[in-house]
Amino acid sequence: MSYLPTEPDNFANKAIDGFVAAHPRHVRRTDGGVIRLSPIPAGQVGVVVGGGSGHYPAFAGLVGRGMAAGAVCGNIFASPSAGQVVRVGSAVERGAGLLLAFGNYAGDVLHFTLGAERLRRQGIDVRIVTVTDDIASAPIDQPELRRGIAGGLVVYKVAGAAAEAGLPLDEVERLARKANGRSRTLGVAFSGCTLPGASQPLFDVPSGRMAIGMGLHGEPGLSEGPLTDADSLAAMLVGQLLSERPAEVPEQEQRVVVLLNGLGRFKYEELFVLFGAVSQQLQQAGVVLADSECGELVTSLDMAGVSLSLCWLDAELEGFWSAPADSAAYRRGALTPLPPAELALLARFEAVEKDLEQRVEELGALDAVAGDGDHGLGMLRGIRGARESAIRACTRGCSTGEVLMEAGEAWSDHGGGTSGALWGGALLAAGNCLDQATALGATEIAAAFDAALQAVIGLGRAAPGDKTMVDALQPYCMRLRSDLQAGVDLGQALQNAADTCLTAAKATAELVPKLGRARPHGSRSLGHPDPGAMSLAYCLIAATQAQPAT
């Protein structure tokens, strides 16, 4: 499959990293896969999909608002581990439980089940729905033995929409099972697929033949037939799928979603030719095409093949299938966006968190000169708690001031220690100041920083020259006020103030601490800047340079 020289063992990870880099509006990387970038409200069910890599857009491409909250991504055609399931599930759980949905393959069932058990031991309510739409892989009276292939898209979409609508876990699970129970798929292949780094395909299809009932993991077809034209292939696929119409659907009331899926090398123009023939066959059978998708939906690397899926709708399922969604690979309708101010604020929190992740050891080493060395870890715990709280507040429609106040409480709770109390108090004061304001302009923002400074001084009882974060925050506030009064625009004034803050923080190396745990060892800290002042400067620089997602 791969044209460039590649390391097969690391191919899947590199592909996921590149996917995340290519889609920063929709996803972010987490250990084990990807999770949606858009905030997940507290109390919303987390829908987690997943399986082996090699099937894009499944599974990472289906992560976003109205779709999956996260995707667990294994190696090429290999199940993800139970640990990956736990880590991705934990990252998207918001107190309402998790639904794990994936194809019915032995490795996936094993690892997702083990992962679910571990998550349940953490007190999380976890449900499992396995996708079983492949009619070629087992008889109709043994649906539990059938594989999951392209029909999984309907299951994931319905479940994601139900979760986005705020439905409880029982309902999200019920709807996912209903969508699965009404979905049927049959596929054919004209050639096998080739693993990255391999020189030969996993299976061959004889010339002039096609494999019927192929799987998604490079499995050969369960039977073979002669190669046909589009009309004959459409008649075969439609006929076999309609013969498995769900028992609860009256023949005269068939209304379906049609998914015509290219498996990697069966490209769009040829798909359109085949779709025209499929549409004609369905109309002749009296089936109403309620909606359709025609393209690469669930692939198998570079397999030349195609699958047809039908999902028989009722009013309930149709509403969730048609609901808005926004993921990297699947978009529908329009979701209400967060206001620009809240998007910008969340981007600043995220930028600070990423910066502090890179500076844990540096800040810890500074703190260890005359303290206990835990400042970097405390700051990282604080920002992570604050960011999660800010996301939840934004999704509830809170104002900027309210978001900052909730983030301040969370920073204090999660950060602990002196820095946790000071940062918590600073954010609370700044948020309260903005909450009392009638506008959100440069003057109000400067006032919020002044309020934060006074809170830090009041809580820590520090003054300039005591070698604390006050020695960096006060110059920041003074420079911000001065530039704004001189007519400098807000963005440039914030950048100038952040630069001033860093310079002042570095200058604390010449001071002897007069307060806190470092005071008794004050002489040892000469020549080393105060860790609290430095972390403040780093945070303000990162926040100033952050770019909100659009």
PDB file of C-alpha atoms in Angstrom, residues 404-405 407-409 411-412 418-432 448 451-456 459:
ATOM      1  CA  LEU A 404     -12.746  32.348  34.946  1.00  0.00           C
ATOM      2  CA  MET A 405     -14.293  32.063  38.399  1.00  0.00           C
ATOM      3  CA  ALA A 407     -11.593  27.809  36.532  1.00  0.00           C
ATOM      4  CA  GLY A 408     -10.122  29.556  39.572  1.00  0.00           C
ATOM      5  CA  GLU A 409     -11.961  27.281  41.969  1.00  0.00           C
ATOM      6  CA  TRP A 411      -7.171  25.450  39.923  1.00  0.00           C
ATOM      7  CA  SER A 412      -7.198  25.869  43.692  1.00  0.00           C
ATOM      8  CA  THR A 418       0.708  27.980  47.670  1.00  0.00           C
ATOM      9  CA  SER A 419       0.635  28.314  43.893  1.00  0.00           C
ATOM     10  CA  GLY A 420      -2.789  26.621  43.728  1.00  0.00           C
ATOM     11  CA  ALA A 421      -4.236  29.068  46.232  1.00  0.00           C
ATOM     12  CA  LEU A 422      -2.682  32.107  44.557  1.00  0.00           C
ATOM     13  CA  TRP A 423      -3.663  31.147  41.011  1.00  0.00           C
ATOM     14  CA  GLY A 424      -7.135  30.180  42.172  1.00  0.00           C
ATOM     15  CA  GLY A 425      -7.550  33.503  43.946  1.00  0.00           C
ATOM     16  CA  ALA A 426      -6.202  35.460  40.974  1.00  0.00           C
ATOM     17  CA  LEU A 427      -8.613  33.846  38.523  1.00  0.00           C
ATOM     18  CA  LEU A 428     -11.537  34.261  40.902  1.00  0.00           C
ATOM     19  CA  ALA A 429     -10.775  37.953  41.325  1.00  0.00           C
ATOM     20  CA  ALA A 430     -10.284  38.529  37.612  1.00  0.00           C
ATOM     21  CA  GLY A 431     -13.481  36.651  36.788  1.00  0.00           C
ATOM     22  CA  ASN A 432     -15.498  38.544  39.367  1.00  0.00           C
ATOM     23  CA  ALA A 448      -9.252  42.242  35.657  1.00  0.00           C
ATOM     24  CA  ALA A 451      -7.833  42.676  40.442  1.00  0.00           C
ATOM     25  CA  ALA A 452      -5.794  39.491  40.078  1.00  0.00           C
ATOM     26  CA  LEU A 453      -2.681  41.314  41.301  1.00  0.00           C
ATOM     27  CA  GLN A 454      -4.463  42.643  44.373  1.00  0.00           C
ATOM     28  CA  ALA A 455      -5.802  39.171  45.146  1.00  0.00           C
ATOM     29  CA  VAL A 456      -2.307  37.681  44.985  1.00  0.00           C
ATOM     30  CA  LEU A 459      -3.584  36.230  49.853  1.00  0.00           C
TER      31      LEU A 459
END
